[in-house]
Amino acid sequence: MWTDRLYRRREAFRLLRTAGAEVKADIGKSQFRQLLEIGVLGLKGYRAADYYQLELYKDVARAKKFMTNGEYNRIRSRLNEPACGIIEFNKWIFAKYCESLGIPTPHCYGVFHREYGFDESEKPLRDLPSLSGLLDSVGGAIVVKPLAGDRGDNVRVFDGIDPARQVVVAPDGTACSYRQLHDFFLTRKTPWLLQEKVKQHGVLADLHQSSVNTARVITLRGDSGDIAILSAALRIGVGSAEIDNTTLGGLAAEIDLETGVCRAATSRFSIRTTVAHPDSGCRIEGLALPYWDLVKASAVKAHRFLPFARSLGWDIAFGIEGPIILEVNGSWYYNRVQMTGRSLWETEFGSSLAGQGGQRKRRL
């Protein structure tokens, strides 16, 4: 509890320095006044991010329309039974699940762990010699990530492997020796997944070359059993970032579900919208994503065989030949829907039987 409070306090002050300064410039509301309003809304369950992303700084009375993070989590916990966790939090198992259904997903080479690590041929992957042997055999671009991580934490991307020099090479050209990578793995207790790096479609590569830019597609299995897509957003890396995660500074653009065309992008730390990428100059607003119908169909197909998890967020890359599902998330960013002005209470997520229970509690 205290950790969450500390995180929320730090987030509020960070947003106040960035988005808060923009609000002051736009409408003249002082940052002290903003802080007071954030505090009052906080007593009702709203966060600083809600204040800026839902434009509550224009009219705090609008807050009651929107779902809070706490309300979202209560409904989500009713929709997703604990049995879904083994799929959601173990990327190796999720990859094998996708393979069993014929759904494209990055090839997994193995899991490194000092006690039980293994490669795809069931040989041990637990020390420097075994890691070196695997990297020598791969030879191409590779991604390493915590087996059970989220938010892009500690993900590392390497565009090349040089067996002669015993190094892996990052997108910016810097080299990391096999031993350094091995020692990095050992500094954390988590097991590490070694996975193929997706070669993305030229449209997405032109947008931002060093990160694999993905669509976050949110699906919901309704009370009737039918699967619907609630919303989708294109996540885009910036600067030298190797991943597109918005919590690390990336951009996100809402995708029109029918056409696959992107709207202007937003940043977690700004109230401004971005119509063109700040680095590449490629236009984001109006960008038509390739094979969009296949992207949607992949998410729905993957969800169909997970009936115990009704609310899921899919990270889908745009490969050269079609969509590639990278991972699934039992928890997705609730404001991604609400930033469009549409409350989650107005979607099937909020109107479901699980949501109606939350609505009744809210009204007490």
XYZ file of C-alpha atoms in Angstrom:
364
model
C 0.000 0.000 0.000
C 2.742 2.450 0.985
C 4.680 1.582 -2.169
C 1.642 2.400 -4.303
C 1.102 5.694 -2.482
C 4.726 6.671 -2.980
C 4.530 5.811 -6.684
C 1.346 7.854 -7.110
C 2.883 10.827 -5.320
C 5.999 10.750 -7.489
C 3.882 10.394 -10.620
C 1.735 13.372 -9.596
C 4.731 15.670 -9.151
C 6.328 14.494 -12.388
C 3.116 15.148 -14.302
C 2.735 18.505 -12.587
C 6.142 19.559 -13.918
C 5.381 18.524 -17.501
C 1.652 18.376 -18.281
C 0.935 20.834 -15.476
C 3.146 23.461 -17.053
C 1.285 22.996 -20.348
C -2.091 23.427 -18.624
C -0.860 26.639 -17.007
C 0.295 27.947 -20.389
C -2.968 26.988 -22.114
C -5.678 28.012 -19.659
C -3.821 29.920 -16.948
C -4.578 27.522 -14.101
C -1.691 27.566 -11.638
C 0.151 24.384 -10.809
C -0.718 24.908 -7.134
C -4.435 24.931 -8.055
C -3.912 21.835 -10.176
C -2.228 20.085 -7.258
C -5.182 20.899 -4.997
C -7.646 19.522 -7.534
C -5.546 16.376 -8.002
C -5.592 15.911 -4.234
C -9.385 16.269 -4.010
C -9.925 13.873 -6.885
C -7.454 11.482 -5.283
C -9.820 11.098 -2.332
C -12.383 9.766 -4.812
C -9.961 7.303 -6.397
C -8.722 9.310 -9.381
C -5.033 9.585 -10.188
C -2.927 12.442 -11.469
C -2.758 10.732 -14.860
C -6.573 10.744 -14.971
C -6.587 14.476 -14.272
C -4.512 15.225 -17.357
C -5.416 12.429 -19.776
C -9.171 12.780 -19.265
C -8.909 16.599 -19.326
C -10.379 16.919 -15.848
C -8.318 20.088 -15.433
C -10.928 21.740 -17.655
C -13.824 20.651 -15.422
C -13.271 18.418 -12.387
C -17.020 17.669 -12.257
C -16.550 15.496 -15.365
C -14.620 12.961 -13.265
C -17.759 11.151 -12.079
C -18.371 10.045 -15.665
C -15.191 7.993 -15.785
C -14.078 4.726 -14.212
C -11.241 4.907 -11.686
C -8.244 2.587 -11.607
C -9.602 0.909 -8.477
C -13.005 0.294 -10.089
C -11.337 -1.059 -13.211
C -9.211 -3.475 -11.173
C -12.202 -4.742 -9.176
C -14.145 -5.524 -12.344
C -11.091 -7.031 -14.044
C -10.484 -9.342 -11.080
C -14.034 -10.662 -11.466
C -13.651 -11.163 -15.205
C -10.241 -12.876 -15.073
C -10.043 -15.923 -12.849
C -6.641 -16.784 -11.326
C -6.171 -19.697 -13.733
C -5.251 -17.256 -16.505
C -2.088 -16.207 -14.687
C 0.091 -19.041 -15.945
C -0.525 -17.867 -19.507
C -0.285 -14.169 -18.781
C 2.880 -14.153 -16.723
C 4.951 -16.906 -18.360
C 6.086 -15.842 -21.797
C 7.481 -19.260 -22.696
C 4.147 -20.965 -22.039
C 2.292 -18.217 -23.905
C 4.522 -18.681 -26.951
C 3.856 -22.426 -26.932
C 0.133 -21.735 -26.625
C 0.244 -19.553 -29.746
C 2.272 -22.151 -31.633
C -0.316 -24.823 -30.784
C -3.001 -22.727 -32.490
C -0.890 -21.814 -35.486
C -0.796 -18.147 -34.420
C 2.464 -16.425 -35.472
C 4.634 -15.509 -32.487
C 8.399 -14.887 -32.147
C 10.495 -18.038 -31.975
C 11.778 -18.784 -28.465
C 15.314 -20.150 -28.206
C 15.295 -20.951 -24.513
C 15.049 -19.815 -20.904
C 18.220 -18.918 -19.002
C 18.272 -19.622 -15.263
C 21.142 -20.774 -13.084
C 19.101 -23.678 -11.620
C 16.618 -24.885 -14.234
C 17.395 -23.053 -17.487
C 16.825 -24.942 -20.730
C 16.944 -24.422 -24.474
C 14.400 -25.570 -27.051
C 16.132 -28.946 -27.411
C 15.835 -29.442 -23.613
C 19.558 -29.003 -23.003
C 20.606 -27.015 -19.899
C 20.946 -23.244 -20.305
C 22.384 -22.333 -16.928
C 25.944 -21.012 -17.292
C 28.265 -19.054 -19.562
C 29.331 -21.978 -21.811
C 25.732 -23.023 -22.527
C 24.676 -19.396 -23.103
C 27.636 -18.857 -25.441
C 26.747 -21.978 -27.409
C 23.149 -20.847 -27.872
C 24.129 -17.335 -28.964
C 26.649 -18.754 -31.452
C 23.910 -20.907 -32.974
C 21.406 -18.035 -33.270
C 23.640 -15.578 -35.046
C 20.933 -12.963 -35.719
C 18.817 -10.366 -33.961
C 17.570 -11.395 -30.535
C 15.509 -10.056 -27.642
C 16.021 -10.991 -23.998
C 13.350 -10.275 -21.406
C 12.289 -11.420 -17.927
C 10.123 -14.515 -18.258
C 7.447 -12.900 -16.099
C 8.122 -9.185 -16.598
C 5.768 -6.406 -17.635
C 5.859 -2.720 -18.679
C 8.962 -3.391 -20.743
C 11.148 -3.607 -17.635
C 14.689 -4.856 -18.329
C 13.958 -5.825 -21.938
C 17.142 -5.750 -24.019
C 17.337 -5.857 -27.799
C 20.333 -6.902 -29.884
C 20.418 -6.501 -33.652
C 23.363 -8.792 -34.196
C 25.574 -11.497 -32.710
C 29.297 -11.811 -33.495
C 30.503 -15.293 -32.476
C 34.098 -14.479 -33.432
C 34.234 -11.609 -30.934
C 31.808 -13.281 -28.513
C 29.590 -10.186 -28.385
C 25.993 -9.167 -29.009
C 25.416 -5.789 -30.661
C 22.685 -3.325 -29.628
C 20.745 -1.196 -32.156
C 22.968 1.797 -31.375
C 26.071 -0.187 -32.294
C 27.386 -0.754 -28.762
C 28.687 -4.241 -28.023
C 28.015 -6.393 -24.977
C 30.159 -9.462 -24.396
C 28.612 -12.850 -23.768
C 30.072 -12.725 -20.263
C 28.572 -9.309 -19.550
C 25.165 -10.546 -20.657
C 25.586 -13.680 -18.518
C 26.560 -11.598 -15.493
C 23.591 -9.277 -16.099
C 21.265 -12.284 -16.002
C 22.756 -13.408 -12.704
C 22.257 -10.013 -11.021
C 18.510 -10.755 -10.976
C 16.727 -13.824 -9.682
C 14.244 -13.933 -12.537
C 14.559 -16.437 -15.394
C 15.229 -14.857 -18.794
C 13.573 -15.631 -22.106
C 15.738 -15.486 -25.239
C 13.542 -14.804 -28.228
C 13.738 -13.975 -31.914
C 13.470 -10.257 -32.761
C 10.583 -9.457 -35.076
C 11.394 -7.988 -38.482
C 8.676 -5.393 -38.771
C 6.799 -4.133 -41.793
C 8.438 -1.213 -43.578
C 5.646 1.189 -42.625
C 6.357 0.616 -38.936
C 10.141 0.520 -39.368
C 10.056 3.889 -41.117
C 8.068 5.310 -38.217
C 10.688 4.378 -35.616
C 13.477 2.020 -36.600
C 15.014 0.951 -33.282
C 11.801 -0.254 -31.584
C 9.277 -2.865 -32.658
C 6.103 -0.769 -32.738
C 3.034 -2.739 -31.733
C -0.728 -2.514 -31.565
C -2.244 -2.981 -28.123
C -5.594 -4.616 -28.904
C -8.045 -4.956 -26.001
C -10.528 -7.810 -26.235
C -13.449 -8.735 -24.004
C -15.425 -11.952 -23.796
C -18.901 -10.652 -23.030
C -21.580 -12.235 -20.869
C -22.922 -13.943 -24.010
C -19.540 -15.583 -24.702
C -18.859 -13.527 -27.827
C -15.473 -11.798 -28.099
C -15.426 -8.112 -28.990
C -12.588 -5.642 -29.442
C -12.990 -2.686 -27.076
C -10.201 -0.510 -28.424
C -6.753 -0.515 -29.982
C -3.746 1.798 -29.961
C -0.456 1.865 -31.818
C 2.489 2.151 -29.434
C 5.580 3.841 -30.854
C 9.097 4.184 -29.496
C 10.952 7.504 -29.481
C 14.587 8.572 -29.425
C 16.983 5.665 -28.935
C 14.360 3.508 -27.193
C 14.423 -0.159 -28.136
C 10.849 -0.781 -26.977
C 7.581 1.072 -27.497
C 6.271 1.075 -23.926
C 4.445 4.290 -23.005
C 5.513 4.162 -19.353
C 9.078 4.621 -20.609
C 8.229 7.659 -22.715
C 6.771 6.138 -25.877
C 3.824 7.512 -27.838
C 0.403 5.927 -28.334
C -2.109 6.630 -31.088
C -5.704 5.441 -31.047
C -6.548 3.168 -33.981
C -9.906 3.341 -35.710
C -11.209 -0.204 -35.281
C -12.953 -0.326 -38.642
C -10.282 1.162 -40.881
C -6.995 0.624 -39.028
C -6.129 4.309 -39.434
C -4.283 6.043 -36.596
C -5.302 9.253 -34.913
C -2.796 11.754 -33.484
C -0.532 10.284 -30.805
C -0.284 11.193 -27.139
C 2.408 10.911 -24.484
C 1.852 9.872 -20.898
C 3.527 13.061 -19.696
C 1.920 15.696 -21.903
C -1.496 17.060 -22.829
C -0.284 17.800 -26.359
C -1.004 15.552 -29.325
C 1.632 14.539 -31.874
C 0.713 14.275 -35.559
C 4.185 13.325 -36.820
C 6.962 11.326 -35.174
C 9.451 13.680 -33.458
C 12.463 11.720 -34.735
C 11.600 10.266 -38.132
C 9.130 12.956 -39.166
C 6.769 10.255 -40.481
C 3.131 11.148 -40.085
C 1.241 9.311 -37.349
C -2.185 10.894 -37.731
C -3.813 9.306 -40.765
C -1.331 6.402 -40.910
C -3.074 3.320 -42.369
C -1.758 0.164 -40.701
C -1.090 -2.896 -42.872
C -3.380 -5.986 -42.869
C -5.504 -4.529 -40.055
C -8.300 -7.104 -40.423
C -5.756 -9.895 -39.856
C -4.478 -8.137 -36.719
C -7.988 -8.057 -35.265
C -8.675 -11.655 -36.278
C -5.440 -12.821 -34.602
C -6.418 -11.246 -31.296
C -9.917 -12.731 -31.379
C -8.605 -16.193 -32.319
C -6.001 -16.150 -29.559
C -8.618 -15.127 -26.995
C -11.146 -17.753 -28.091
C -9.277 -20.594 -26.371
C -8.809 -18.733 -23.083
C -12.385 -18.737 -21.750
C -11.285 -18.284 -18.129
C -9.741 -14.889 -18.946
C -12.405 -12.541 -20.241
C -10.519 -9.228 -20.379
C -7.149 -9.219 -22.170
C -4.740 -6.844 -23.881
C -2.702 -8.212 -26.815
C 0.603 -6.770 -28.017
C 0.731 -7.456 -31.743
C 3.648 -6.602 -34.016
C 3.355 -5.921 -37.736
C 5.681 -8.464 -39.283
C 6.822 -8.357 -42.890
C 4.271 -11.010 -43.881
C 1.538 -10.487 -41.292
C 0.671 -9.952 -37.620
C 2.823 -11.512 -34.898
C 1.525 -11.718 -31.330
C 4.270 -10.856 -28.852
C 2.454 -11.279 -25.543
C -0.828 -11.003 -23.670
C -1.669 -8.887 -20.632
C -4.397 -9.586 -18.083
C -4.179 -5.947 -17.060
C -4.307 -3.250 -19.705
C -4.241 0.521 -19.395
C -7.841 1.458 -18.604
C -7.499 5.073 -19.767
C -6.556 3.970 -23.262
C -10.318 3.642 -23.831
C -11.377 6.639 -21.760
C -8.983 9.114 -23.380
C -11.304 9.058 -26.398
C -14.001 10.620 -24.190
C -15.859 7.316 -23.900
C -16.141 6.058 -20.332
C -15.433 2.410 -19.595
C -18.843 2.398 -17.904
C -20.302 2.936 -21.370
C -18.603 -0.160 -22.828
C -19.445 -3.835 -22.404
C -16.660 -3.980 -19.817
C -18.649 -1.661 -17.541
C -22.103 -2.958 -18.440
C -21.194 -6.630 -17.908
C -22.535 -8.456 -14.859
C -19.130 -7.998 -13.249
C -19.252 -4.299 -14.062
C -22.777 -3.847 -12.756
C -21.579 -5.079 -9.373
C -18.907 -2.394 -9.408
C -21.437 0.238 -10.458
C -23.749 -0.662 -7.553
C -20.850 -0.399 -5.107
C -19.911 2.962 -6.581
C -23.350 4.415 -6.008
C -23.487 3.532 -2.310
